[in-house]
């Protein structure tokens, strides 16, 4: 684009072709007031507050929509301009209620600010006000449309950024206002309560109910959302040791100016009166408060007693997808170094780790290959096994934008009528549990019609001949009978995916809902490799972790068969490295998985169990089995922020700090390591998990002495090649995506550009097995995947302590019952 020079307030200013007057003024530090403009939205020119004067013609121009032209002479604050702005603002105020003194928007109101800047006092126009009842029924957003100035930011934000369109203009002329379809309340519309409209509103027409009348924010601390695996960056807005609101942290974040309803409004659990505040020891079946020294000493004595009587192999631990990387690292170190046991796992096992081995065989490592923000640049997106607008709303937003803004094709494979399917070019409503057959038939079409990337396959992969022979078992007519999908639709979907320059696969938890996680992971890898849609931007496979630090818990070695960084226990040189650092001899045998731990506890083979931040009584499929297992233990320790159903069965309950009360890091689904920062002091006597584990380990007889989580991360970096370049100094500037092997490495946005972890990608044949032929293990896995909801997360320990989420969850359940 060529440069254009204009006169701006008497000085030459140079801008690029297509730039608006407002953009050029802002570039040069010249202030022009606006009400309807936002840099994230398309210019609208609705409010006319940004008027400037073209001195050549004498015309007033809306600076936000007028492009610069060579030779323009623009004045942004002439008397003519100022008088026009005053008139516009006075007209707005003439229809505005006189409630500024009690309006919660206060000094954040842009209309009030601009009126003050223009020196507006008396308004000579007749007052023509609009009165609407204040809408307060939903728990998140209060709507006082009497204050609306029809700037359109809420409407445009919902349509352009979120891609939902829950609100639009209704009526005409003086009666025009933003509203839902049929002017129904928000809770009866398609609104997802992301709160973007509230953050965009320049006046008090839309306000957050949770932060109303709590006073101004004293401090805003940047951290990471504690819910799903997207890893949204947020600010915790604090006043008087209380988080009063949450807002998006735009710079360098995947979410930009957006959040989902959980991320924005699900913070009330932090200051919940139900939080655990003191250590509790059960005596004669009743919990009594104890000091930290009493509780830690008791736990250490019992663990040592069991270890000395039976050995460390009868002790087990369950880590947490809610805890930081540093917490989880110390937990697995405590078990391996202090208790001499590899019986350490996390509850990711039932939800994602069944697919781990499959990806390891074909690509080399189970992990999301590409960055979440790249989805907006994909030509085709194939979603399988994920109701992602419920589970990962920000990913849903990215895909909606890919479809609506970039004209991407969307293929949804799901037996249910999920919301994202409304935006799809094709919704393949297959019979439940038949995904493998369908995906094999895609490969059949791609190979038979020679749509595959021959160069990529020849250079980067092996095993194609086996696949060619294997897919003969999946003719489209046969797969149509299995899946219920017409063969024409199968062929069309396969062609769309294969012919795309940049096609991405988004796989969710439902892929393994029916117990075939390994097989699904392999066949998805086959599909991506076959078409060359891996190893480049906006392609690859996205495994959406259902929880905030599930990826990090696995990275940290909270696994019975891997040390931190997916380094195999069976690797002699790896073991020696950790033994030198930790000063111990590591146990040789692989440990037990979560499922095996539960069964072993019931059989008396596990005597002591330490559960950190997990609630298996509520979260695992067979509640009776879990109850029997926990009751069979000699000793149970639970470390959590609430008295969960599992904690009620414990011998000792240790109160942990929430994510808002400690420092650390989380790792998102797309391998992005980000800083978690302490915003408030822990409630009561609660302590950060890493500190509790450190003190317990020292009391058991294996001293740990860390000054801070930063020091723990330094140890992680020394021992874990994929985290080798990570430290808190670098993370202060923003997140880094592993692998990041050294301090000069920028991290990797997408994997496998030149080679796979295992060298060449390997095609592996996968057979479809009818659900009726599954083993009990597969049935267990299918039951372990809980249904997702926009208003709940995990077992609900946090969301049900956030009043608005709890209210909307219950309302949603009632709607489902009515259906």
mmCIF file of C-alpha atoms in Angstrom, residues 181-455:
data_model
loop_
_atom_site.group_PDB
_atom_site.id
_atom_site.type_symbol
_atom_site.label_atom_id
_atom_site.label_comp_id
_atom_site.label_asym_id
_atom_site.label_seq_id
_atom_site.Cartn_x
_atom_site.Cartn_y
_atom_site.Cartn_z
ATOM 1 C CA UNK A 181 -35.009 -12.475 18.938
ATOM 2 C CA UNK A 182 -38.650 -11.731 19.787
ATOM 3 C CA UNK A 183 -37.325 -9.406 22.524
ATOM 4 C CA UNK A 184 -37.120 -12.320 24.967
ATOM 5 C CA UNK A 185 -35.023 -12.194 28.159
ATOM 6 C CA UNK A 186 -31.365 -13.140 27.707
ATOM 7 C CA UNK A 187 -31.779 -16.417 29.560
ATOM 8 C CA UNK A 188 -34.408 -17.493 27.014
ATOM 9 C CA UNK A 189 -32.232 -16.636 24.016
ATOM 10 C CA UNK A 190 -29.130 -18.124 22.404
ATOM 11 C CA UNK A 191 -26.955 -15.827 24.531
ATOM 12 C CA UNK A 192 -23.938 -17.645 26.024
ATOM 13 C CA UNK A 193 -23.372 -14.970 28.714
ATOM 14 C CA UNK A 194 -19.780 -14.337 27.677
ATOM 15 C CA UNK A 195 -20.154 -10.752 28.922
ATOM 16 C CA UNK A 196 -18.460 -9.196 25.884
ATOM 17 C CA UNK A 197 -21.409 -6.858 25.378
ATOM 18 C CA UNK A 198 -21.007 -5.585 28.937
ATOM 19 C CA UNK A 199 -17.314 -4.843 28.497
ATOM 20 C CA UNK A 200 -17.990 -3.012 25.213
ATOM 21 C CA UNK A 201 -20.926 -0.928 26.464
ATOM 22 C CA UNK A 202 -19.757 2.699 26.904
ATOM 23 C CA UNK A 203 -22.572 3.626 29.305
ATOM 24 C CA UNK A 204 -24.553 1.989 32.100
ATOM 25 C CA UNK A 205 -27.047 0.161 29.893
ATOM 26 C CA UNK A 206 -25.269 -3.152 30.541
ATOM 27 C CA UNK A 207 -23.539 -3.924 33.832
ATOM 28 C CA UNK A 208 -22.012 -6.936 35.557
ATOM 29 C CA UNK A 209 -24.277 -7.936 38.421
ATOM 30 C CA UNK A 210 -21.522 -9.696 40.354
ATOM 31 C CA UNK A 211 -19.373 -6.582 40.721
ATOM 32 C CA UNK A 212 -22.111 -3.975 41.152
ATOM 33 C CA UNK A 213 -21.714 -1.598 44.093
ATOM 34 C CA UNK A 214 -18.488 -3.245 45.281
ATOM 35 C CA UNK A 215 -16.457 -0.110 44.650
ATOM 36 C CA UNK A 216 -13.579 0.516 42.314
ATOM 37 C CA UNK A 217 -10.860 -1.978 41.519
ATOM 38 C CA UNK A 218 -7.694 -1.386 43.539
ATOM 39 C CA UNK A 219 -5.439 -3.833 41.692
ATOM 40 C CA UNK A 220 -5.610 -6.042 38.599
ATOM 41 C CA UNK A 221 -3.427 -9.156 38.537
ATOM 42 C CA UNK A 222 -2.798 -11.017 35.296
ATOM 43 C CA UNK A 223 -3.147 -14.787 35.548
ATOM 44 C CA UNK A 224 -4.733 -17.772 33.765
ATOM 45 C CA UNK A 225 -8.331 -18.997 33.819
ATOM 46 C CA UNK A 226 -8.827 -22.076 36.055
ATOM 47 C CA UNK A 227 -11.430 -23.858 33.929
ATOM 48 C CA UNK A 228 -10.933 -25.510 30.509
ATOM 49 C CA UNK A 229 -7.694 -26.236 28.665
ATOM 50 C CA UNK A 230 -7.758 -23.230 26.317
ATOM 51 C CA UNK A 231 -5.615 -21.224 28.733
ATOM 52 C CA UNK A 232 -7.328 -17.848 28.516
ATOM 53 C CA UNK A 233 -5.409 -14.943 30.029
ATOM 54 C CA UNK A 234 -7.401 -12.983 32.587
ATOM 55 C CA UNK A 235 -7.126 -10.158 35.076
ATOM 56 C CA UNK A 236 -8.325 -10.798 38.594
ATOM 57 C CA UNK A 237 -9.662 -7.428 39.712
ATOM 58 C CA UNK A 238 -9.171 -7.086 43.444
ATOM 59 C CA UNK A 239 -10.429 -4.837 46.205
ATOM 60 C CA UNK A 240 -9.889 -5.407 49.928
ATOM 61 C CA UNK A 241 -8.619 -8.986 49.598
ATOM 62 C CA UNK A 242 -11.557 -9.990 47.422
ATOM 63 C CA UNK A 243 -11.748 -10.771 43.719
ATOM 64 C CA UNK A 244 -14.677 -8.594 42.637
ATOM 65 C CA UNK A 245 -14.539 -9.168 38.883
ATOM 66 C CA UNK A 246 -12.620 -10.838 36.081
ATOM 67 C CA UNK A 247 -11.700 -9.278 32.747
ATOM 68 C CA UNK A 248 -9.798 -10.568 29.701
ATOM 69 C CA UNK A 249 -6.083 -9.860 29.334
ATOM 70 C CA UNK A 250 -5.786 -9.084 25.642
ATOM 71 C CA UNK A 251 -2.087 -8.689 24.939
ATOM 72 C CA UNK A 252 -0.421 -11.912 23.868
ATOM 73 C CA UNK A 253 -3.448 -14.031 24.757
ATOM 74 C CA UNK A 254 -5.396 -16.661 22.862
ATOM 75 C CA UNK A 255 -8.723 -15.151 23.968
ATOM 76 C CA UNK A 256 -7.962 -11.498 23.148
ATOM 77 C CA UNK A 257 -10.904 -9.453 24.482
ATOM 78 C CA UNK A 258 -13.212 -12.431 24.970
ATOM 79 C CA UNK A 259 -13.999 -14.794 27.825
ATOM 80 C CA UNK A 260 -16.633 -17.466 28.296
ATOM 81 C CA UNK A 261 -19.251 -17.389 31.034
ATOM 82 C CA UNK A 262 -17.143 -19.580 33.318
ATOM 83 C CA UNK A 263 -14.032 -17.505 32.843
ATOM 84 C CA UNK A 264 -15.753 -14.166 33.423
ATOM 85 C CA UNK A 265 -18.362 -15.033 36.040
ATOM 86 C CA UNK A 266 -17.157 -18.256 37.660
ATOM 87 C CA UNK A 267 -14.891 -16.642 40.259
ATOM 88 C CA UNK A 268 -17.159 -16.579 43.313
ATOM 89 C CA UNK A 269 -15.758 -19.878 44.582
ATOM 90 C CA UNK A 270 -12.521 -18.070 45.473
ATOM 91 C CA UNK A 271 -14.098 -16.257 48.422
ATOM 92 C CA UNK A 272 -16.777 -18.865 49.110
ATOM 93 C CA UNK A 273 -17.659 -19.324 52.795
ATOM 94 C CA UNK A 274 -17.444 -23.086 52.128
ATOM 95 C CA UNK A 275 -13.689 -22.907 51.549
ATOM 96 C CA UNK A 276 -11.528 -25.098 53.773
ATOM 97 C CA UNK A 277 -9.579 -22.814 56.091
ATOM 98 C CA UNK A 278 -7.886 -25.087 58.655
ATOM 99 C CA UNK A 279 -6.382 -28.599 58.669
ATOM 100 C CA UNK A 280 -8.838 -31.246 59.855
ATOM 101 C CA UNK A 281 -8.044 -34.574 61.519
ATOM 102 C CA UNK A 282 -10.728 -37.228 61.960
ATOM 103 C CA UNK A 283 -11.029 -38.530 65.524
ATOM 104 C CA UNK A 284 -13.701 -41.063 66.441
ATOM 105 C CA UNK A 285 -15.380 -40.437 63.101
ATOM 106 C CA UNK A 286 -15.559 -36.652 63.546
ATOM 107 C CA UNK A 287 -13.318 -33.985 62.028
ATOM 108 C CA UNK A 288 -11.591 -31.705 64.515
ATOM 109 C CA UNK A 289 -9.437 -28.700 63.718
ATOM 110 C CA UNK A 290 -5.684 -29.119 64.034
ATOM 111 C CA UNK A 291 -2.605 -26.978 63.639
ATOM 112 C CA UNK A 292 -0.486 -27.426 60.547
ATOM 113 C CA UNK A 293 2.298 -28.981 62.573
ATOM 114 C CA UNK A 294 -0.111 -31.488 64.140
ATOM 115 C CA UNK A 295 -1.661 -32.421 60.802
ATOM 116 C CA UNK A 296 1.610 -32.714 58.870
ATOM 117 C CA UNK A 297 3.262 -34.689 61.668
ATOM 118 C CA UNK A 298 0.326 -37.101 61.830
ATOM 119 C CA UNK A 299 0.277 -37.636 58.057
ATOM 120 C CA UNK A 300 4.049 -38.145 57.911
ATOM 121 C CA UNK A 301 3.963 -40.648 60.770
ATOM 122 C CA UNK A 302 1.193 -42.683 59.132
ATOM 123 C CA UNK A 303 2.868 -42.716 55.714
ATOM 124 C CA UNK A 304 6.157 -43.802 57.273
ATOM 125 C CA UNK A 305 4.383 -46.484 59.295
ATOM 126 C CA UNK A 306 2.730 -47.961 56.203
ATOM 127 C CA UNK A 307 5.909 -47.678 54.138
ATOM 128 C CA UNK A 308 8.024 -49.411 56.790
ATOM 129 C CA UNK A 309 5.441 -52.131 57.335
ATOM 130 C CA UNK A 310 4.721 -52.944 53.678
ATOM 131 C CA UNK A 311 7.072 -50.845 51.429
ATOM 132 C CA UNK A 312 6.303 -47.811 49.278
ATOM 133 C CA UNK A 313 4.506 -49.942 46.689
ATOM 134 C CA UNK A 314 1.350 -49.917 48.835
ATOM 135 C CA UNK A 315 1.178 -46.102 48.769
ATOM 136 C CA UNK A 316 -0.429 -44.197 45.908
ATOM 137 C CA UNK A 317 -1.219 -40.647 44.896
ATOM 138 C CA UNK A 318 -3.656 -38.916 42.578
ATOM 139 C CA UNK A 319 -2.603 -35.522 41.220
ATOM 140 C CA UNK A 320 -4.757 -32.752 39.878
ATOM 141 C CA UNK A 321 -5.520 -31.025 36.608
ATOM 142 C CA UNK A 322 -6.463 -27.991 38.742
ATOM 143 C CA UNK A 323 -3.057 -27.604 40.413
ATOM 144 C CA UNK A 324 -0.073 -25.795 38.936
ATOM 145 C CA UNK A 325 2.830 -27.451 37.175
ATOM 146 C CA UNK A 326 4.978 -26.793 40.214
ATOM 147 C CA UNK A 327 2.437 -28.423 42.545
ATOM 148 C CA UNK A 328 2.196 -31.512 40.366
ATOM 149 C CA UNK A 329 5.941 -31.773 39.857
ATOM 150 C CA UNK A 330 6.557 -31.819 43.604
ATOM 151 C CA UNK A 331 3.772 -34.358 44.149
ATOM 152 C CA UNK A 332 5.292 -36.904 41.769
ATOM 153 C CA UNK A 333 8.756 -36.166 43.147
ATOM 154 C CA UNK A 334 7.446 -36.738 46.681
ATOM 155 C CA UNK A 335 6.095 -40.166 45.739
ATOM 156 C CA UNK A 336 9.127 -41.279 43.777
ATOM 157 C CA UNK A 337 11.870 -39.815 45.960
ATOM 158 C CA UNK A 338 10.357 -39.821 49.465
ATOM 159 C CA UNK A 339 7.930 -42.753 49.378
ATOM 160 C CA UNK A 340 9.768 -44.808 46.703
ATOM 161 C CA UNK A 341 6.585 -45.432 44.704
ATOM 162 C CA UNK A 342 5.621 -44.888 41.081
ATOM 163 C CA UNK A 343 1.927 -45.238 41.967
ATOM 164 C CA UNK A 344 1.187 -41.667 40.950
ATOM 165 C CA UNK A 345 -1.400 -40.761 38.331
ATOM 166 C CA UNK A 346 -3.948 -38.079 37.552
ATOM 167 C CA UNK A 347 -7.566 -38.112 36.520
ATOM 168 C CA UNK A 348 -6.620 -37.367 32.931
ATOM 169 C CA UNK A 349 -6.156 -41.116 32.632
ATOM 170 C CA UNK A 350 -9.809 -41.883 31.888
ATOM 171 C CA UNK A 351 -10.482 -38.789 29.814
ATOM 172 C CA UNK A 352 -7.487 -38.507 27.485
ATOM 173 C CA UNK A 353 -4.642 -40.861 28.241
ATOM 174 C CA UNK A 354 -6.259 -43.849 26.573
ATOM 175 C CA UNK A 355 -5.359 -42.066 23.335
ATOM 176 C CA UNK A 356 -1.783 -41.422 24.491
ATOM 177 C CA UNK A 357 -0.381 -44.763 23.352
ATOM 178 C CA UNK A 358 -2.059 -44.472 19.976
ATOM 179 C CA UNK A 359 -0.428 -41.164 19.129
ATOM 180 C CA UNK A 360 2.904 -42.352 20.520
ATOM 181 C CA UNK A 361 2.834 -45.240 18.045
ATOM 182 C CA UNK A 362 1.966 -43.111 15.016
ATOM 183 C CA UNK A 363 3.469 -39.639 15.587
ATOM 184 C CA UNK A 364 5.620 -39.970 18.685
ATOM 185 C CA UNK A 365 3.841 -38.018 21.407
ATOM 186 C CA UNK A 366 0.258 -37.260 22.420
ATOM 187 C CA UNK A 367 -0.249 -33.500 22.280
ATOM 188 C CA UNK A 368 -2.139 -30.825 20.363
ATOM 189 C CA UNK A 369 -0.011 -30.075 17.310
ATOM 190 C CA UNK A 370 -0.999 -26.483 16.551
ATOM 191 C CA UNK A 371 -1.866 -23.233 18.302
ATOM 192 C CA UNK A 372 -5.517 -22.546 19.025
ATOM 193 C CA UNK A 373 -5.453 -19.117 17.363
ATOM 194 C CA UNK A 374 -4.461 -20.791 14.078
ATOM 195 C CA UNK A 375 -7.948 -22.278 13.734
ATOM 196 C CA UNK A 376 -9.231 -18.978 12.353
ATOM 197 C CA UNK A 377 -6.938 -19.465 9.359
ATOM 198 C CA UNK A 378 -8.044 -23.005 8.484
ATOM 199 C CA UNK A 379 -9.839 -23.681 5.191
ATOM 200 C CA UNK A 380 -11.624 -26.745 6.583
ATOM 201 C CA UNK A 381 -12.262 -27.649 10.206
ATOM 202 C CA UNK A 382 -13.384 -31.165 11.107
ATOM 203 C CA UNK A 383 -14.855 -31.436 14.611
ATOM 204 C CA UNK A 384 -15.273 -34.912 16.049
ATOM 205 C CA UNK A 385 -16.463 -35.940 19.484
ATOM 206 C CA UNK A 386 -16.691 -32.457 20.925
ATOM 207 C CA UNK A 387 -19.525 -30.181 21.945
ATOM 208 C CA UNK A 388 -16.933 -27.444 22.085
ATOM 209 C CA UNK A 389 -19.230 -24.445 22.381
ATOM 210 C CA UNK A 390 -20.128 -25.925 25.763
ATOM 211 C CA UNK A 391 -16.760 -27.327 26.832
ATOM 212 C CA UNK A 392 -14.328 -24.878 25.156
ATOM 213 C CA UNK A 393 -16.329 -21.781 24.148
ATOM 214 C CA UNK A 394 -13.312 -19.763 22.992
ATOM 215 C CA UNK A 395 -12.356 -22.548 20.560
ATOM 216 C CA UNK A 396 -15.956 -22.457 19.356
ATOM 217 C CA UNK A 397 -15.570 -18.730 18.806
ATOM 218 C CA UNK A 398 -12.414 -19.225 16.727
ATOM 219 C CA UNK A 399 -14.169 -21.767 14.530
ATOM 220 C CA UNK A 400 -17.268 -19.596 14.085
ATOM 221 C CA UNK A 401 -15.007 -16.756 12.955
ATOM 222 C CA UNK A 402 -13.203 -19.079 10.547
ATOM 223 C CA UNK A 403 -16.572 -19.939 9.015
ATOM 224 C CA UNK A 404 -18.180 -16.485 9.037
ATOM 225 C CA UNK A 405 -15.173 -14.260 8.374
ATOM 226 C CA UNK A 406 -12.823 -16.479 6.371
ATOM 227 C CA UNK A 407 -15.438 -18.669 4.659
ATOM 228 C CA UNK A 408 -13.985 -21.913 6.000
ATOM 229 C CA UNK A 409 -15.897 -25.159 5.564
ATOM 230 C CA UNK A 410 -17.003 -26.872 8.759
ATOM 231 C CA UNK A 411 -17.621 -30.617 9.076
ATOM 232 C CA UNK A 412 -19.133 -31.827 12.352
ATOM 233 C CA UNK A 413 -19.142 -35.515 13.280
ATOM 234 C CA UNK A 414 -21.437 -35.998 16.244
ATOM 235 C CA UNK A 415 -24.576 -38.048 16.903
ATOM 236 C CA UNK A 416 -26.170 -35.132 18.772
ATOM 237 C CA UNK A 417 -27.626 -31.809 17.660
ATOM 238 C CA UNK A 418 -24.860 -29.683 19.145
ATOM 239 C CA UNK A 419 -24.793 -25.901 18.764
ATOM 240 C CA UNK A 420 -21.697 -25.649 16.570
ATOM 241 C CA UNK A 421 -23.445 -27.869 14.004
ATOM 242 C CA UNK A 422 -25.684 -24.890 13.187
ATOM 243 C CA UNK A 423 -22.650 -23.325 11.494
ATOM 244 C CA UNK A 424 -21.559 -26.493 9.678
ATOM 245 C CA UNK A 425 -21.570 -27.200 5.964
ATOM 246 C CA UNK A 426 -22.036 -30.852 6.875
ATOM 247 C CA UNK A 427 -23.269 -32.422 10.100
ATOM 248 C CA UNK A 428 -22.679 -36.166 9.988
ATOM 249 C CA UNK A 429 -25.044 -37.508 12.661
ATOM 250 C CA UNK A 430 -23.589 -40.965 12.860
ATOM 251 C CA UNK A 431 -24.747 -43.750 15.145
ATOM 252 C CA UNK A 432 -23.056 -43.538 18.527
ATOM 253 C CA UNK A 433 -19.757 -45.414 18.702
ATOM 254 C CA UNK A 434 -19.215 -45.780 14.944
ATOM 255 C CA UNK A 435 -16.609 -43.021 14.488
ATOM 256 C CA UNK A 436 -13.783 -45.426 13.602
ATOM 257 C CA UNK A 437 -15.729 -46.945 10.724
ATOM 258 C CA UNK A 438 -16.593 -43.490 9.393
ATOM 259 C CA UNK A 439 -13.011 -42.222 9.555
ATOM 260 C CA UNK A 440 -11.722 -45.372 7.860
ATOM 261 C CA UNK A 441 -14.207 -44.749 5.063
ATOM 262 C CA UNK A 442 -12.820 -41.201 4.671
ATOM 263 C CA UNK A 443 -9.405 -42.768 4.136
ATOM 264 C CA UNK A 444 -10.976 -45.190 1.641
ATOM 265 C CA UNK A 445 -12.282 -42.285 -0.456
ATOM 266 C CA UNK A 446 -9.049 -40.300 -0.255
ATOM 267 C CA UNK A 447 -6.875 -43.231 -1.344
ATOM 268 C CA UNK A 448 -9.201 -44.578 -4.042
ATOM 269 C CA UNK A 449 -9.655 -41.130 -5.578
ATOM 270 C CA UNK A 450 -5.938 -40.377 -5.170
ATOM 271 C CA UNK A 451 -6.619 -37.228 -3.173
ATOM 272 C CA UNK A 452 -3.773 -37.845 -0.766
ATOM 273 C CA UNK A 453 -0.555 -35.817 -0.621
ATOM 274 C CA UNK A 454 1.815 -38.198 -2.404
ATOM 275 C CA UNK A 455 4.944 -36.137 -1.791
#
